[in-house]
XYZ file of C-alpha atoms in Angstrom:
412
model
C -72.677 -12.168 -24.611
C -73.095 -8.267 -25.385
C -73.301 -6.385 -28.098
C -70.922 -3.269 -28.473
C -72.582 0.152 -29.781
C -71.286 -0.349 -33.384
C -73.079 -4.137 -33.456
C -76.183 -3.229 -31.529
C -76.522 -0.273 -34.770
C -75.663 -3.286 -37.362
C -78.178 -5.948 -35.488
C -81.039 -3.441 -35.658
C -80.569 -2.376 -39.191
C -80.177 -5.824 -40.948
C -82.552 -7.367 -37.927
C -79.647 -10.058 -37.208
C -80.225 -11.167 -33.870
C -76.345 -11.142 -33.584
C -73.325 -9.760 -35.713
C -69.868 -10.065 -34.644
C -66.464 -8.844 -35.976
C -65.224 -9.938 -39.197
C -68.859 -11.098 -40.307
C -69.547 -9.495 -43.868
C -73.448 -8.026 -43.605
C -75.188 -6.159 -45.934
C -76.579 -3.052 -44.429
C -79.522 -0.429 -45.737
C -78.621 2.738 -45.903
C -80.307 5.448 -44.258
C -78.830 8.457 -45.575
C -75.816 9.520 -47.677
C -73.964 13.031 -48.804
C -71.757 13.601 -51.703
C -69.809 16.539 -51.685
C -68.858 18.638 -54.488
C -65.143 17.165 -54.802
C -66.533 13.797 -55.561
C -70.131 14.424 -57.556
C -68.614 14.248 -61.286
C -66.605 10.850 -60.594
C -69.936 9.663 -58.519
C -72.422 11.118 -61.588
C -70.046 9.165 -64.022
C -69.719 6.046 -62.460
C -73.549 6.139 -61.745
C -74.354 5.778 -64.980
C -71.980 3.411 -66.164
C -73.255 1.390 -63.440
C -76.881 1.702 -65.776
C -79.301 3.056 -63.408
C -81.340 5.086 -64.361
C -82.806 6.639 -60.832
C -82.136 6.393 -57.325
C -83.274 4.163 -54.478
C -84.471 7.221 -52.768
C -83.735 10.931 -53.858
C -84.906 11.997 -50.439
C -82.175 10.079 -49.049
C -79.609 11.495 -50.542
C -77.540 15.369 -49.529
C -75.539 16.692 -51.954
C -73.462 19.251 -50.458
C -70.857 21.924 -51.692
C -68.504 23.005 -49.188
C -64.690 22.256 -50.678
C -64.899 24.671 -53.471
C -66.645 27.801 -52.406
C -66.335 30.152 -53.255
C -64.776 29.276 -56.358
C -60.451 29.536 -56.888
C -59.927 27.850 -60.040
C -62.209 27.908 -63.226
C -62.330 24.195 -62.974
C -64.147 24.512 -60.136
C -67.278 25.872 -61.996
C -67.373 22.065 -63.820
C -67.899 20.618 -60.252
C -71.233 22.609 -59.276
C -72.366 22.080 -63.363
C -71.973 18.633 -62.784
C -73.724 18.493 -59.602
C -76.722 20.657 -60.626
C -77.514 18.691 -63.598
C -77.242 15.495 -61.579
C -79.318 16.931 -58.855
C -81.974 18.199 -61.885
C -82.144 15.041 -63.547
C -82.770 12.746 -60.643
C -84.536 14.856 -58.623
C -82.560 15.460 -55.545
C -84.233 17.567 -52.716
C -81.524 18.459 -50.792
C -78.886 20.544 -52.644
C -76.370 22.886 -50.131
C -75.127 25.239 -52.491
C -73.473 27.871 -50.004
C -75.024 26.802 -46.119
C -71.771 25.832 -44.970
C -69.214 22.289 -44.438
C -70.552 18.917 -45.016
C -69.946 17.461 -41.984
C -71.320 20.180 -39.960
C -75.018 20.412 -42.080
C -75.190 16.798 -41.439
C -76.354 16.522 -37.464
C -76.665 20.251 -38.368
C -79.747 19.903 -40.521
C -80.574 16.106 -38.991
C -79.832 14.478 -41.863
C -77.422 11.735 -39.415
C -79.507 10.707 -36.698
C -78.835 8.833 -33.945
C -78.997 5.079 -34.666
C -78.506 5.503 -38.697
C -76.085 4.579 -41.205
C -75.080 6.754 -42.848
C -72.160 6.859 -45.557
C -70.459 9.893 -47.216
C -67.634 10.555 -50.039
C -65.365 12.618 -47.610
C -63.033 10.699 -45.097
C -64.460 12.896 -41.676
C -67.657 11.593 -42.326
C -66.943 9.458 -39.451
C -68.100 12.556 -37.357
C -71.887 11.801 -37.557
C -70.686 9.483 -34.715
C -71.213 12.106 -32.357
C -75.024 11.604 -32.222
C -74.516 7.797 -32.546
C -74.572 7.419 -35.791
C -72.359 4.838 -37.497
C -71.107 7.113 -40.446
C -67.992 6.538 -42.605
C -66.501 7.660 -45.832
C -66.195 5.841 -48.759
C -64.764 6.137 -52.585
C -67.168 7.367 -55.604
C -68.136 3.928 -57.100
C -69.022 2.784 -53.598
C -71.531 5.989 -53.303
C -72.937 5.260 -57.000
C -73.703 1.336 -56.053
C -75.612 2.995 -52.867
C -77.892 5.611 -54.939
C -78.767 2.598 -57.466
C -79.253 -0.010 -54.663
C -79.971 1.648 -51.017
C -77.475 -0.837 -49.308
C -74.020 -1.226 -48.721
C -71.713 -4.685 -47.272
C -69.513 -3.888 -44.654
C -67.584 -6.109 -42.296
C -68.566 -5.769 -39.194
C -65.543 -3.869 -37.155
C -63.642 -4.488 -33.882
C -64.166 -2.014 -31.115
C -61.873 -0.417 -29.001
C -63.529 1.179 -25.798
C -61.971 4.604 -25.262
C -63.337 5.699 -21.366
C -62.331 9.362 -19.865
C -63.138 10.389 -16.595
C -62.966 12.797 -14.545
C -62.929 16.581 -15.017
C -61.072 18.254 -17.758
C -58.560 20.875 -16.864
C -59.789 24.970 -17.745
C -56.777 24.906 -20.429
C -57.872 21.225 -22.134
C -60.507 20.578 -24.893
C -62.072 18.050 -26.653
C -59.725 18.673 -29.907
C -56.712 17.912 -27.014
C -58.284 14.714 -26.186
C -58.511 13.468 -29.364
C -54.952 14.706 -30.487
C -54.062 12.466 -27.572
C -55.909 9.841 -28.579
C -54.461 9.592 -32.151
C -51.040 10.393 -30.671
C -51.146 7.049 -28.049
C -52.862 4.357 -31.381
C -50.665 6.413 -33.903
C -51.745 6.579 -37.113
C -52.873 3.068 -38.293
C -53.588 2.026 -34.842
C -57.709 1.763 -35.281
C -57.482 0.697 -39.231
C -61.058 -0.081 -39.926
C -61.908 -0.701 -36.066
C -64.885 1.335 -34.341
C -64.071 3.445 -31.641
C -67.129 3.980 -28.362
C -65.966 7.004 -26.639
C -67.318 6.664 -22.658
C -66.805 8.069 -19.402
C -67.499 11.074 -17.187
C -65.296 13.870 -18.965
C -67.369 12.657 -22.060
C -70.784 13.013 -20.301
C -69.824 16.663 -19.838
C -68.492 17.762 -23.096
C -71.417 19.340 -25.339
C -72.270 17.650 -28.776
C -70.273 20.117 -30.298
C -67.041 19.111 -28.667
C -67.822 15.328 -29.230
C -68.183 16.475 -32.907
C -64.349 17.077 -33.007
C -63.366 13.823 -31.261
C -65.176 12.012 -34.002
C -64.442 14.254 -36.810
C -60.573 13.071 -36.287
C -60.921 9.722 -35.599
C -60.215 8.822 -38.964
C -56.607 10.001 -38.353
C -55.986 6.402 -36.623
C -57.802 4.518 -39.371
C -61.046 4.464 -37.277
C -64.158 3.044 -39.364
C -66.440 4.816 -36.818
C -66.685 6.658 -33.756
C -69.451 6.631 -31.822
C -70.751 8.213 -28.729
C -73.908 6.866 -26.732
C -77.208 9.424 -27.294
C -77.819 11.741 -23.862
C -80.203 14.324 -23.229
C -77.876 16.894 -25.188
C -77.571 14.681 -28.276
C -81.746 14.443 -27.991
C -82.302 18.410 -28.117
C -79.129 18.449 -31.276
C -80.971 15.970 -33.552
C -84.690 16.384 -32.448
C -85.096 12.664 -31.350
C -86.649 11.503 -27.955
C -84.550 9.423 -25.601
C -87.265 6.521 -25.365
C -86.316 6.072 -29.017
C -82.446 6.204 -28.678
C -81.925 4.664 -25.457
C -81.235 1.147 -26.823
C -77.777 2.804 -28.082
C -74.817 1.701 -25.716
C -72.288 -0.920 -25.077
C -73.237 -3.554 -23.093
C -71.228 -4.444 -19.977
C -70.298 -7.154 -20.797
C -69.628 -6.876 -24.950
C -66.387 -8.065 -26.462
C -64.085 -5.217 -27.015
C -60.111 -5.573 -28.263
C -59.017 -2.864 -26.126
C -59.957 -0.602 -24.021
C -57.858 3.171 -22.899
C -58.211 4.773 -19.962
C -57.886 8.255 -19.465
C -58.030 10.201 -16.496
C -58.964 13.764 -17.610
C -57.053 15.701 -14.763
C -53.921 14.481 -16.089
C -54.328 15.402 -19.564
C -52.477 18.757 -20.886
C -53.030 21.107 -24.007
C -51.469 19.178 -26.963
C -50.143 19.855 -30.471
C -50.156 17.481 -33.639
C -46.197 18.714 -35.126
C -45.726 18.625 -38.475
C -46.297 16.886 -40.764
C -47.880 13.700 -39.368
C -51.362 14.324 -36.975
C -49.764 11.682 -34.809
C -46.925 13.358 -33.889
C -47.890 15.085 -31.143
C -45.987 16.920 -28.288
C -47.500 18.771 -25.148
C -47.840 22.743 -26.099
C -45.515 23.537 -23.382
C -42.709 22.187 -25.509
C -43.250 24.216 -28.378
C -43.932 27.688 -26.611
C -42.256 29.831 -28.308
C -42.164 28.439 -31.355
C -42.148 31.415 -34.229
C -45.562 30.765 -36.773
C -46.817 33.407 -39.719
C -50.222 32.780 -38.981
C -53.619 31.109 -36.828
C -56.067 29.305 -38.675
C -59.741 28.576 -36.243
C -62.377 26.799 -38.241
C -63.073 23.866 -40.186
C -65.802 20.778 -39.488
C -63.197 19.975 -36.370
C -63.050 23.655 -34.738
C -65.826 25.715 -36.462
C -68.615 25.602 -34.182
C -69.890 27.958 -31.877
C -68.283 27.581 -29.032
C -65.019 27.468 -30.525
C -65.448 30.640 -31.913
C -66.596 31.716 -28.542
C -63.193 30.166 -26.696
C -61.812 32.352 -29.275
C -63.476 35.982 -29.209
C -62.708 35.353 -25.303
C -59.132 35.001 -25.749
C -58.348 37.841 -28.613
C -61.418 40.344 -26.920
C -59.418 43.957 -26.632
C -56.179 42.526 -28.305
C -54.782 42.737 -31.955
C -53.801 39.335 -33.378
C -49.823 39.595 -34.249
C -49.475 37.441 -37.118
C -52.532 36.864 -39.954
C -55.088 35.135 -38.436
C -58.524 33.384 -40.233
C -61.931 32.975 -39.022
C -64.072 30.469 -40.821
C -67.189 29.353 -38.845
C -68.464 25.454 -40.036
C -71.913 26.851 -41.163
C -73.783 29.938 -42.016
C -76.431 29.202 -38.869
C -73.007 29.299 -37.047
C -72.034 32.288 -38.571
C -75.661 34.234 -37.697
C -74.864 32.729 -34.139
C -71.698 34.777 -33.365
C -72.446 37.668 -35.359
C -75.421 37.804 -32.805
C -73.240 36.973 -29.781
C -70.632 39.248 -30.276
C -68.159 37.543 -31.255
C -67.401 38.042 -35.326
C -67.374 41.796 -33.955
C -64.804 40.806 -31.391
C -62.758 38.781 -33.805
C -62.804 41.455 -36.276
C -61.910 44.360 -33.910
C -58.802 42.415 -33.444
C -57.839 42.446 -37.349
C -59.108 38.959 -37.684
C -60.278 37.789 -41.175
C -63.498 36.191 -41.152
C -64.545 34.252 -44.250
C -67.235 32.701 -46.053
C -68.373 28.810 -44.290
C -66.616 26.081 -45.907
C -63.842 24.292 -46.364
C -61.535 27.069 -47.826
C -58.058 26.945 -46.196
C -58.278 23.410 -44.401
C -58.267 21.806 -48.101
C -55.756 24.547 -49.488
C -58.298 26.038 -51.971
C -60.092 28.805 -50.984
C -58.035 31.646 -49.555
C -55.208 31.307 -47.081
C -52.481 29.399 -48.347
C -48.844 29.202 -47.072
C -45.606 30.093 -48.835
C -42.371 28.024 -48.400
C -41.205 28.122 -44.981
C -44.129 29.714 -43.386
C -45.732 28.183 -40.026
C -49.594 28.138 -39.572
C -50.832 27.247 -35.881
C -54.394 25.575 -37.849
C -57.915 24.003 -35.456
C -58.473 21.753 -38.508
C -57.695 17.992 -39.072
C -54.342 17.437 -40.946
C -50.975 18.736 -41.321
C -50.149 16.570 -44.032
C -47.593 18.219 -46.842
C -49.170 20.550 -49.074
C -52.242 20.595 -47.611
C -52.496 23.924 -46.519
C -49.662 25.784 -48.966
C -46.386 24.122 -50.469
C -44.677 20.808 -49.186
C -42.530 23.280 -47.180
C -45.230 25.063 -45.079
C -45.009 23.877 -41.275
C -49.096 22.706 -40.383
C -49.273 22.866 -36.469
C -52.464 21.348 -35.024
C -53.863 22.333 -31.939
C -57.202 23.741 -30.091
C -59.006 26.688 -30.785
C -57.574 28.261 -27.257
C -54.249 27.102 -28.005
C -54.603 29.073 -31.485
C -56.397 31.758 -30.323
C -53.531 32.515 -27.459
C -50.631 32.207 -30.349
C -52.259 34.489 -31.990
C -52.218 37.306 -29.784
C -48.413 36.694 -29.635
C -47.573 35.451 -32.954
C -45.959 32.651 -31.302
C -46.934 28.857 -29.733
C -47.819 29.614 -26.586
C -49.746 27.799 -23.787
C -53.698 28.539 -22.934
C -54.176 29.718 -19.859
């Protein structure tokens, strides 16, 4: 019998000739990232743990992202924290100001394809984009890691998620995966893997598999992973000879499989104020909202800001509207293409890479009331403002297009 992409990753790391779901392995870790929320709880635990170095400082990415710039003086104890760590134990890679976590990841090939890779932030599960089993995981987790190098895990279920066929002009990635949560709800992956397959998937770019497994976490996913192409080769620097043992086999054990057929799927909106509540755009045209949010590590890339200048190129945004690109190599990218000029010319605001408004720190937030039309991840309460701000998730076209009219309204 098979082995499905999540156990042929597990077989090759622990160099069991055969793992299945539910089996309790111990894996060794190839990388892991701490971001700046978590490093004094991971520092403190670390130590009470008694070690006294790490496995590997070259293995480990410590990354600030959720708090810069700074908003609240307690913010400043974070990066003190997190310099003296780094300092003491000799880390060599330190991201004070490059940009979001998950984005410097496959970014700066820290997650390659075939690794496992572990992170203190729930999206790290978007490392699966290049094939790489990645998940997030709580601060005394990460400090057993940097003492030992390994982590158990048991072995997850798979559901086979396969899309073909063309996707519509109006439809993106972010739509498909909006879909996706909205069909398992919430809870329905809890620590299952999901292998994303299928024509419409052989098209998208890396960058728009990126935001399929940057939300799969909203179901409860452990993972989800995507088999290595030609375009995840050039991302992460790798040669396909070495990668092209990563795929499902025919005839592996999966507990469910979805179908999609791409020409039937429509632009889609997660409602507030659960991501799986989703309804089809064209039932919320209309819709009145205070302001657009495009950016995060699910909509900051390139070509979302690109979908975006497009859309708002010789208009004037009618509501507030803020521009946060997922890296500053992003940022360079559209400042040279045009489009931060574009975006600005049409009274965007364009801000600093990070996390900023997506985790209601830096910049942005909502009143009670308010709507905000948002490219990021969640709409929980409070995430983005007070318990009473409205969080609307939907694609950078969708948001771009509302903007224009300060209203939900369909891509075209």
């Amino acid at each position: 019998m098979g082995s499905t992409l999540i156990e042929k990753i597990i077989e090759k790391n622990t160099g069991l000739s055969k793992v299945t779901p539910g089996q309790i392995v111990t894996v060794n870790v190839d990388r892991v990232m701490i971001h700046d929320i978590f490093i004094p709880f991971v520092a403190e635990k670390f130590e009470e743990m008694g070690f006294t170095k790490l496995w590997d400082p070259d293995k480990v990415v410590l990354i600030y992202d959720h708090l810069v710039p700074t908003s609240a003086v307690e913010d400043i104890r974070h990066f003190k924290i997190g310099d003296a760590f780094a300092d003491k134990y000799s880390l060599t890679h330190v991201h004070r100001r490059d940009g979001i976590c998950h984005q410097l990841m496959t970014e700066a090939g820290y997650a390659k394809p075939g690794n496992i890779v572990f992170g203190t932030d729930s999206h790290t599960t978007t490392y699966g984009c290049v094939g790489c089993f990645s998940s997030g995981i709580g601060y005394t987790e990460m400090a057993s890691i940097l003492g030992t190098g390994e982590m158990w895990i048991r072995v997850p279920e798979t559901i086979k998620v396969v899309i073909n066929g063309t996707l519509p002009a109006n439809v993106t990635a972010k739509d498909v995966i909006l879909r996706l949560i909205g069909d398992l709800r919430a809870d329905g992956a809890t620590y299952k893997a999901l292998e994303i397959t299928g024509s419409a998937v052989d098209a998208m770019s890396v960058a728009s598999r990126m935001t399929i497994s940057n939300m799969a976490i909203e179901a409860g996913a452990k993972c989800c992973l995507f088999r290595p192409d030609e375009k995840t080769c050039e991302y992460s620097e790798v040669k396909m000879e070495d990668v092209d043992w990563l795929y499902g086999d025919e005839d592996a054990t999966y507990c469910r499989t979805i179908t999609y057929q791409a020409e039937e799927l429509v632009p889609v909106c997660a409602c507030p104020s659960q991501v799986d509540n989703i309804h089809p755009v064209s039932e919320l045209v209309g819709t009145d909202i205070d302001q657009v949010f495009i950016g995060s590590c699910t909509n900051g890339r390139l070509e979302d800001l690109a979908v975006a200048a497009k859309i708002l190129e010789g208009k004037t945004v009618a509501c507030r509207t803020i521009i946060t690109p997922a890296s500053r190599k992003i940022y360079i990218e559209a400042i040279k293409a045009g489009y931060m000029e574009t975006l600005a010319k049409a009274g965007a605001i364009i801000t600093q890479p990070g996390c900023g408004l997506c985790c209601g720190r830096a910049g942005g937030i909502l009143c009670d009331g308010e709507k905000v039309l948002a490219t990021n991840n969640r709409n929980f309460l409070g995430r983005m403002g007070t318990s009473k701000v409205g969080i609307y998730l939907g694609s950078p076209a969708t948001a771009a297009t509302s903007a224009v009219y300060g209203k939900i309204t369909l891509p075209k």
